[in-house]
Amino acid sequence: MRYSLRGRPAGAPRPRGRLLGVLLGAVVLAGCSTGSSAVDVNNGGQFRFVAGTPAGEVIPEAERAAAPDFSGTLLGGGDFTSTELAGDVAVLNFWGSWCPPCRVETPQFQEVYADVRDRGVAFLGLNVKETSEQFAQAFVDSEGIEFPSLYDPRGEVALAFRDYPANAIPSTIVLDRDGRVAAVYTGEVAQEDLRAVLDLLLGEEG
């Protein structure tokens, strides 16, 4: 199961290429609302349970679009801006402690992060729709997660990425060194798939 976020502002850039068609098609075919599980967000969209976990793939370099700029407050305090990711391959993971697949996936992300953080790869969690920051911090502490997470209870950063079919919980967006969206995963990511994508991006000429 995963949770999706609906809504898109006019004039936002649209990703192109095979990946968008594959993932959007899978979401349309697999999507189903559970009604009472929906939670309203600021712009009138909503998180909802949907079935299916489409696989991600690398978007060809010529078809990549720049990721939107974003900023926020980190769990535990401190400001963060997306400019801090400049020059690195970056893994953005949207998660919540209330999301069962996230509780499985996030510790696996820590394993990958420990192996690649010295190779020019940054990880950033984006914690959404928590009823309390304490719940998110308790999960991070209990699992020994070392990479930072933004506390984004209203899903505002997720909304900034709404043109990508990764506006789901859990979901993962991978940026190349130029800050462009290079891969999108909706649903839980297999650790071997993430490692393969990172190896490909690290092998690209920067």
PDB file of C-alpha atoms in Angstrom:
ATOM      1  CA  MET A   1       0.000   0.000   0.000  1.00  0.00           C
ATOM      2  CA  ARG A   2       1.071   3.606  -0.559  1.00  0.00           C
ATOM      3  CA  TYR A   3      -0.549   6.979  -0.105  1.00  0.00           C
ATOM      4  CA  SER A   4      -0.896   9.565  -2.865  1.00  0.00           C
ATOM      5  CA  LEU A   5      -1.200  13.332  -2.857  1.00  0.00           C
ATOM      6  CA  ARG A   6      -3.523  14.946  -5.373  1.00  0.00           C
ATOM      7  CA  GLY A   7      -3.429  18.458  -6.801  1.00  0.00           C
ATOM      8  CA  ARG A   8      -1.173  20.479  -9.147  1.00  0.00           C
ATOM      9  CA  PRO A   9      -0.837  24.266  -9.666  1.00  0.00           C
ATOM     10  CA  ALA A  10      -1.154  25.781 -13.118  1.00  0.00           C
ATOM     11  CA  GLY A  11       2.077  26.531 -14.937  1.00  0.00           C
ATOM     12  CA  ALA A  12       4.241  23.962 -13.110  1.00  0.00           C
ATOM     13  CA  PRO A  13       6.847  22.152 -15.267  1.00  0.00           C
ATOM     14  CA  ARG A  14       5.980  18.672 -16.462  1.00  0.00           C
ATOM     15  CA  PRO A  15       8.518  15.830 -16.536  1.00  0.00           C
ATOM     16  CA  ARG A  16       8.941  14.107 -19.872  1.00  0.00           C
ATOM     17  CA  GLY A  17      10.027  10.759 -21.218  1.00  0.00           C
ATOM     18  CA  ARG A  18       9.284   7.093 -20.779  1.00  0.00           C
ATOM     19  CA  LEU A  19       9.289   7.162 -16.990  1.00  0.00           C
ATOM     20  CA  LEU A  20       6.321   9.507 -16.701  1.00  0.00           C
ATOM     21  CA  GLY A  21       4.166   7.421 -19.026  1.00  0.00           C
ATOM     22  CA  VAL A  22       5.059   4.159 -17.314  1.00  0.00           C
ATOM     23  CA  LEU A  23       4.450   5.411 -13.801  1.00  0.00           C
ATOM     24  CA  LEU A  24       1.321   7.420 -14.523  1.00  0.00           C
ATOM     25  CA  GLY A  25      -0.160   4.452 -16.361  1.00  0.00           C
ATOM     26  CA  ALA A  26       0.554   2.178 -13.419  1.00  0.00           C
ATOM     27  CA  VAL A  27      -0.955   4.633 -10.937  1.00  0.00           C
ATOM     28  CA  VAL A  28      -4.116   5.037 -13.030  1.00  0.00           C
ATOM     29  CA  LEU A  29      -4.525   1.277 -13.354  1.00  0.00           C
ATOM     30  CA  ALA A  30      -3.774   0.492  -9.728  1.00  0.00           C
ATOM     31  CA  GLY A  31      -5.263   3.472  -7.874  1.00  0.00           C
ATOM     32  CA  CYS A  32      -8.147   3.032  -5.454  1.00  0.00           C
ATOM     33  CA  SER A  33      -9.314   5.282  -2.610  1.00  0.00           C
ATOM     34  CA  THR A  34     -10.241   3.918   0.790  1.00  0.00           C
ATOM     35  CA  GLY A  35     -12.409   6.908   1.628  1.00  0.00           C
ATOM     36  CA  SER A  36     -12.138   7.218   5.410  1.00  0.00           C
ATOM     37  CA  SER A  37      -8.341   7.058   5.288  1.00  0.00           C
ATOM     38  CA  ALA A  38      -8.042  10.313   3.330  1.00  0.00           C
ATOM     39  CA  VAL A  39      -6.495  13.303   5.104  1.00  0.00           C
ATOM     40  CA  ASP A  40      -7.038  16.825   3.754  1.00  0.00           C
ATOM     41  CA  VAL A  41      -3.984  18.976   2.984  1.00  0.00           C
ATOM     42  CA  ASN A  42      -3.724  22.722   2.531  1.00  0.00           C
ATOM     43  CA  ASN A  43      -4.490  23.039  -1.166  1.00  0.00           C
ATOM     44  CA  GLY A  44      -7.501  20.747  -1.169  1.00  0.00           C
ATOM     45  CA  GLY A  45      -5.586  17.657  -2.241  1.00  0.00           C
ATOM     46  CA  GLN A  46      -5.448  14.589  -0.068  1.00  0.00           C
ATOM     47  CA  PHE A  47      -3.319  11.642   0.897  1.00  0.00           C
ATOM     48  CA  ARG A  48      -5.067   8.376   0.123  1.00  0.00           C
ATOM     49  CA  PHE A  49      -4.218   4.696   0.066  1.00  0.00           C
ATOM     50  CA  VAL A  50      -3.586   3.243  -3.393  1.00  0.00           C
ATOM     51  CA  ALA A  51      -2.444  -0.195  -4.471  1.00  0.00           C
ATOM     52  CA  GLY A  52       0.530  -1.066  -6.622  1.00  0.00           C
ATOM     53  CA  THR A  53       4.230  -0.221  -6.605  1.00  0.00           C
ATOM     54  CA  PRO A  54       5.552   0.818 -10.030  1.00  0.00           C
ATOM     55  CA  ALA A  55       9.300   0.440 -10.507  1.00  0.00           C
ATOM     56  CA  GLY A  56      11.522   3.419 -11.183  1.00  0.00           C
ATOM     57  CA  GLU A  57      14.103   3.916 -13.876  1.00  0.00           C
ATOM     58  CA  VAL A  58      16.642   6.544 -14.837  1.00  0.00           C
ATOM     59  CA  ILE A  59      15.306   9.365 -17.008  1.00  0.00           C
ATOM     60  CA  PRO A  60      17.602  10.022 -20.001  1.00  0.00           C
ATOM     61  CA  GLU A  61      19.822  13.046 -19.386  1.00  0.00           C
ATOM     62  CA  ALA A  62      18.342  15.024 -22.282  1.00  0.00           C
ATOM     63  CA  GLU A  63      14.832  14.628 -20.854  1.00  0.00           C
ATOM     64  CA  ARG A  64      15.498  15.617 -17.245  1.00  0.00           C
ATOM     65  CA  ALA A  65      13.871  18.707 -15.764  1.00  0.00           C
ATOM     66  CA  ALA A  66      15.250  20.815 -12.920  1.00  0.00           C
ATOM     67  CA  ALA A  67      13.857  19.964  -9.509  1.00  0.00           C
ATOM     68  CA  PRO A  68      11.925  22.755  -7.772  1.00  0.00           C
ATOM     69  CA  ASP A  69      13.679  24.731  -5.071  1.00  0.00           C
ATOM     70  CA  PHE A  70      12.455  24.096  -1.540  1.00  0.00           C
ATOM     71  CA  SER A  71      13.347  24.821   2.056  1.00  0.00           C
ATOM     72  CA  GLY A  72      12.143  24.027   5.527  1.00  0.00           C
ATOM     73  CA  THR A  73      12.974  23.099   9.099  1.00  0.00           C
ATOM     74  CA  LEU A  74      14.811  19.919   9.973  1.00  0.00           C
ATOM     75  CA  LEU A  75      13.625  17.418  12.540  1.00  0.00           C
ATOM     76  CA  GLY A  76      15.384  18.416  15.733  1.00  0.00           C
ATOM     77  CA  GLY A  77      15.747  22.019  14.572  1.00  0.00           C
ATOM     78  CA  GLY A  78      17.757  23.968  12.037  1.00  0.00           C
ATOM     79  CA  ASP A  79      16.977  25.379   8.623  1.00  0.00           C
ATOM     80  CA  PHE A  80      17.550  23.570   5.340  1.00  0.00           C
ATOM     81  CA  THR A  81      17.478  24.721   1.722  1.00  0.00           C
ATOM     82  CA  SER A  82      17.744  22.606  -1.410  1.00  0.00           C
ATOM     83  CA  THR A  83      20.831  24.561  -2.473  1.00  0.00           C
ATOM     84  CA  GLU A  84      22.715  22.439   0.070  1.00  0.00           C
ATOM     85  CA  LEU A  85      22.290  19.481  -2.306  1.00  0.00           C
ATOM     86  CA  ALA A  86      24.119  21.223  -5.155  1.00  0.00           C
ATOM     87  CA  GLY A  87      26.816  19.117  -6.778  1.00  0.00           C
ATOM     88  CA  ASP A  88      25.710  15.845  -5.183  1.00  0.00           C
ATOM     89  CA  VAL A  89      23.530  13.027  -6.396  1.00  0.00           C
ATOM     90  CA  ALA A  90      20.590  13.398  -4.000  1.00  0.00           C
ATOM     91  CA  VAL A  91      17.988  10.938  -2.742  1.00  0.00           C
ATOM     92  CA  LEU A  92      14.762  12.563  -1.517  1.00  0.00           C
ATOM     93  CA  ASN A  93      12.481  10.196   0.375  1.00  0.00           C
ATOM     94  CA  PHE A  94       8.954  11.204   1.402  1.00  0.00           C
ATOM     95  CA  TRP A  95       7.940   9.269   4.520  1.00  0.00           C
ATOM     96  CA  GLY A  96       5.865   9.200   7.675  1.00  0.00           C
ATOM     97  CA  SER A  97       6.160   7.180  10.857  1.00  0.00           C
ATOM     98  CA  TRP A  98       2.457   6.360  10.393  1.00  0.00           C
ATOM     99  CA  CYS A  99       3.217   4.636   7.053  1.00  0.00           C
ATOM    100  CA  PRO A 100       3.951   0.871   7.417  1.00  0.00           C
ATOM    101  CA  PRO A 101       6.101   0.577   4.245  1.00  0.00           C
ATOM    102  CA  CYS A 102       8.147   3.588   5.393  1.00  0.00           C
ATOM    103  CA  ARG A 103       8.990   1.827   8.637  1.00  0.00           C
ATOM    104  CA  VAL A 104      10.499  -0.988   6.584  1.00  0.00           C
ATOM    105  CA  GLU A 105      12.112   1.154   3.893  1.00  0.00           C
ATOM    106  CA  THR A 106      13.747   3.940   5.925  1.00  0.00           C
ATOM    107  CA  PRO A 107      16.181   1.682   7.844  1.00  0.00           C
ATOM    108  CA  GLN A 108      17.200   0.156   4.500  1.00  0.00           C
ATOM    109  CA  PHE A 109      17.871   3.656   3.196  1.00  0.00           C
ATOM    110  CA  GLN A 110      20.196   4.150   6.150  1.00  0.00           C
ATOM    111  CA  GLU A 111      22.167   1.082   5.029  1.00  0.00           C
ATOM    112  CA  VAL A 112      22.594   2.510   1.539  1.00  0.00           C
ATOM    113  CA  TYR A 113      23.417   5.958   2.895  1.00  0.00           C
ATOM    114  CA  ALA A 114      26.174   4.551   5.101  1.00  0.00           C
ATOM    115  CA  ASP A 115      27.777   2.982   2.036  1.00  0.00           C
ATOM    116  CA  VAL A 116      27.549   5.917  -0.386  1.00  0.00           C
ATOM    117  CA  ARG A 117      27.685   9.140   1.649  1.00  0.00           C
ATOM    118  CA  ASP A 118      31.417   9.475   1.001  1.00  0.00           C
ATOM    119  CA  ARG A 119      30.899   9.117  -2.764  1.00  0.00           C
ATOM    120  CA  GLY A 120      29.040  12.380  -3.324  1.00  0.00           C
ATOM    121  CA  VAL A 121      25.529  11.155  -2.500  1.00  0.00           C
ATOM    122  CA  ALA A 122      23.222  13.097  -0.167  1.00  0.00           C
ATOM    123  CA  PHE A 123      20.078  11.686   1.424  1.00  0.00           C
ATOM    124  CA  LEU A 124      17.197  13.818   2.690  1.00  0.00           C
ATOM    125  CA  GLY A 125      14.015  12.559   4.267  1.00  0.00           C
ATOM    126  CA  LEU A 126      10.823  14.596   3.985  1.00  0.00           C
ATOM    127  CA  ASN A 127       8.533  13.728   6.856  1.00  0.00           C
ATOM    128  CA  VAL A 128       4.893  14.464   6.066  1.00  0.00           C
ATOM    129  CA  LYS A 129       1.517  14.458   7.821  1.00  0.00           C
ATOM    130  CA  GLU A 130       2.775  13.648  11.304  1.00  0.00           C
ATOM    131  CA  THR A 131       0.428  14.567  14.130  1.00  0.00           C
ATOM    132  CA  SER A 132       3.490  15.307  16.253  1.00  0.00           C
ATOM    133  CA  GLU A 133       7.133  15.958  15.457  1.00  0.00           C
ATOM    134  CA  GLN A 134       7.957  13.809  18.481  1.00  0.00           C
ATOM    135  CA  PHE A 135       6.629  10.698  16.707  1.00  0.00           C
ATOM    136  CA  ALA A 136       8.899  11.298  13.730  1.00  0.00           C
ATOM    137  CA  GLN A 137      11.920  12.041  15.911  1.00  0.00           C
ATOM    138  CA  ALA A 138      11.305   8.943  18.021  1.00  0.00           C
ATOM    139  CA  PHE A 139      11.271   6.773  14.904  1.00  0.00           C
ATOM    140  CA  VAL A 140      14.481   8.330  13.557  1.00  0.00           C
ATOM    141  CA  ASP A 141      16.211   7.860  16.910  1.00  0.00           C
ATOM    142  CA  SER A 142      15.030   4.290  17.410  1.00  0.00           C
ATOM    143  CA  GLU A 143      16.212   3.204  13.953  1.00  0.00           C
ATOM    144  CA  GLY A 144      19.534   5.045  14.087  1.00  0.00           C
ATOM    145  CA  ILE A 145      18.798   7.123  10.976  1.00  0.00           C
ATOM    146  CA  GLU A 146      21.767   9.426  10.379  1.00  0.00           C
ATOM    147  CA  PHE A 147      20.652  11.397   7.333  1.00  0.00           C
ATOM    148  CA  PRO A 148      18.547  14.523   7.948  1.00  0.00           C
ATOM    149  CA  SER A 149      14.803  14.871   7.452  1.00  0.00           C
ATOM    150  CA  LEU A 150      12.705  17.962   6.929  1.00  0.00           C
ATOM    151  CA  TYR A 151       9.640  18.188   9.135  1.00  0.00           C
ATOM    152  CA  ASP A 152       6.906  18.964   6.597  1.00  0.00           C
ATOM    153  CA  PRO A 153       3.578  18.175   8.314  1.00  0.00           C
ATOM    154  CA  ARG A 154       1.491  19.929   5.645  1.00  0.00           C
ATOM    155  CA  GLY A 155       3.255  18.196   2.748  1.00  0.00           C
ATOM    156  CA  GLU A 156       4.315  21.505   1.207  1.00  0.00           C
ATOM    157  CA  VAL A 157       7.519  20.104  -0.319  1.00  0.00           C
ATOM    158  CA  ALA A 158       5.597  17.116  -1.661  1.00  0.00           C
ATOM    159  CA  LEU A 159       3.245  19.573  -3.352  1.00  0.00           C
ATOM    160  CA  ALA A 160       6.219  21.281  -4.989  1.00  0.00           C
ATOM    161  CA  PHE A 161       7.003  17.945  -6.670  1.00  0.00           C
ATOM    162  CA  ARG A 162       3.385  17.238  -7.613  1.00  0.00           C
ATOM    163  CA  ASP A 163       4.161  17.055 -11.356  1.00  0.00           C
ATOM    164  CA  TYR A 164       6.101  13.874 -10.751  1.00  0.00           C
ATOM    165  CA  PRO A 165       4.133  10.684 -10.075  1.00  0.00           C
ATOM    166  CA  ALA A 166       6.154  10.311  -6.883  1.00  0.00           C
ATOM    167  CA  ASN A 167       3.698  12.385  -4.878  1.00  0.00           C
ATOM    168  CA  ALA A 168       2.975   9.319  -2.755  1.00  0.00           C
ATOM    169  CA  ILE A 169       3.968   8.050   0.651  1.00  0.00           C
ATOM    170  CA  PRO A 170       6.398   6.400   0.513  1.00  0.00           C
ATOM    171  CA  SER A 171       8.034   7.780  -2.593  1.00  0.00           C
ATOM    172  CA  THR A 172      11.552   8.615  -3.645  1.00  0.00           C
ATOM    173  CA  ILE A 173      12.988  11.130  -6.108  1.00  0.00           C
ATOM    174  CA  VAL A 174      16.647  10.913  -7.132  1.00  0.00           C
ATOM    175  CA  LEU A 175      18.402  14.026  -8.428  1.00  0.00           C
ATOM    176  CA  ASP A 176      21.538  14.064 -10.548  1.00  0.00           C
ATOM    177  CA  ARG A 177      24.536  16.292  -9.799  1.00  0.00           C
ATOM    178  CA  ASP A 178      22.934  19.128 -11.764  1.00  0.00           C
ATOM    179  CA  GLY A 179      19.835  19.147  -9.560  1.00  0.00           C
ATOM    180  CA  ARG A 180      17.615  17.538 -12.185  1.00  0.00           C
ATOM    181  CA  VAL A 181      15.065  14.796 -11.507  1.00  0.00           C
ATOM    182  CA  ALA A 182      16.805  11.648 -12.706  1.00  0.00           C
ATOM    183  CA  ALA A 183      14.601   8.884 -11.281  1.00  0.00           C
ATOM    184  CA  VAL A 184      11.238   8.565  -9.552  1.00  0.00           C
ATOM    185  CA  TYR A 185       9.896   5.731  -7.423  1.00  0.00           C
ATOM    186  CA  THR A 186       6.325   5.469  -6.173  1.00  0.00           C
ATOM    187  CA  GLY A 187       6.004   3.005  -3.342  1.00  0.00           C
ATOM    188  CA  GLU A 188       8.684   1.144  -1.459  1.00  0.00           C
ATOM    189  CA  VAL A 189      12.080   1.028  -3.202  1.00  0.00           C
ATOM    190  CA  ALA A 190      14.070  -2.193  -3.347  1.00  0.00           C
ATOM    191  CA  GLN A 191      17.529  -1.543  -1.943  1.00  0.00           C
ATOM    192  CA  GLU A 192      19.245  -3.128  -4.948  1.00  0.00           C
ATOM    193  CA  ASP A 193      17.287  -0.917  -7.337  1.00  0.00           C
ATOM    194  CA  LEU A 194      18.311   2.228  -5.489  1.00  0.00           C
ATOM    195  CA  ARG A 195      21.950   1.164  -5.424  1.00  0.00           C
ATOM    196  CA  ALA A 196      21.883   0.488  -9.176  1.00  0.00           C
ATOM    197  CA  VAL A 197      20.432   3.931  -9.929  1.00  0.00           C
ATOM    198  CA  LEU A 198      23.003   5.636  -7.739  1.00  0.00           C
ATOM    199  CA  ASP A 199      25.862   3.759  -9.435  1.00  0.00           C
ATOM    200  CA  LEU A 200      24.575   4.878 -12.841  1.00  0.00           C
ATOM    201  CA  LEU A 201      24.272   8.520 -11.797  1.00  0.00           C
ATOM    202  CA  LEU A 202      27.660   8.538 -10.105  1.00  0.00           C
ATOM    203  CA  GLY A 203      29.141   7.188 -13.320  1.00  0.00           C
ATOM    204  CA  GLU A 204      27.800  10.092 -15.367  1.00  0.00           C
ATOM    205  CA  GLU A 205      30.197  12.891 -16.235  1.00  0.00           C
ATOM    206  CA  GLY A 206      29.498  15.831 -13.987  1.00  0.00           C
TER     207      GLY A 206
END
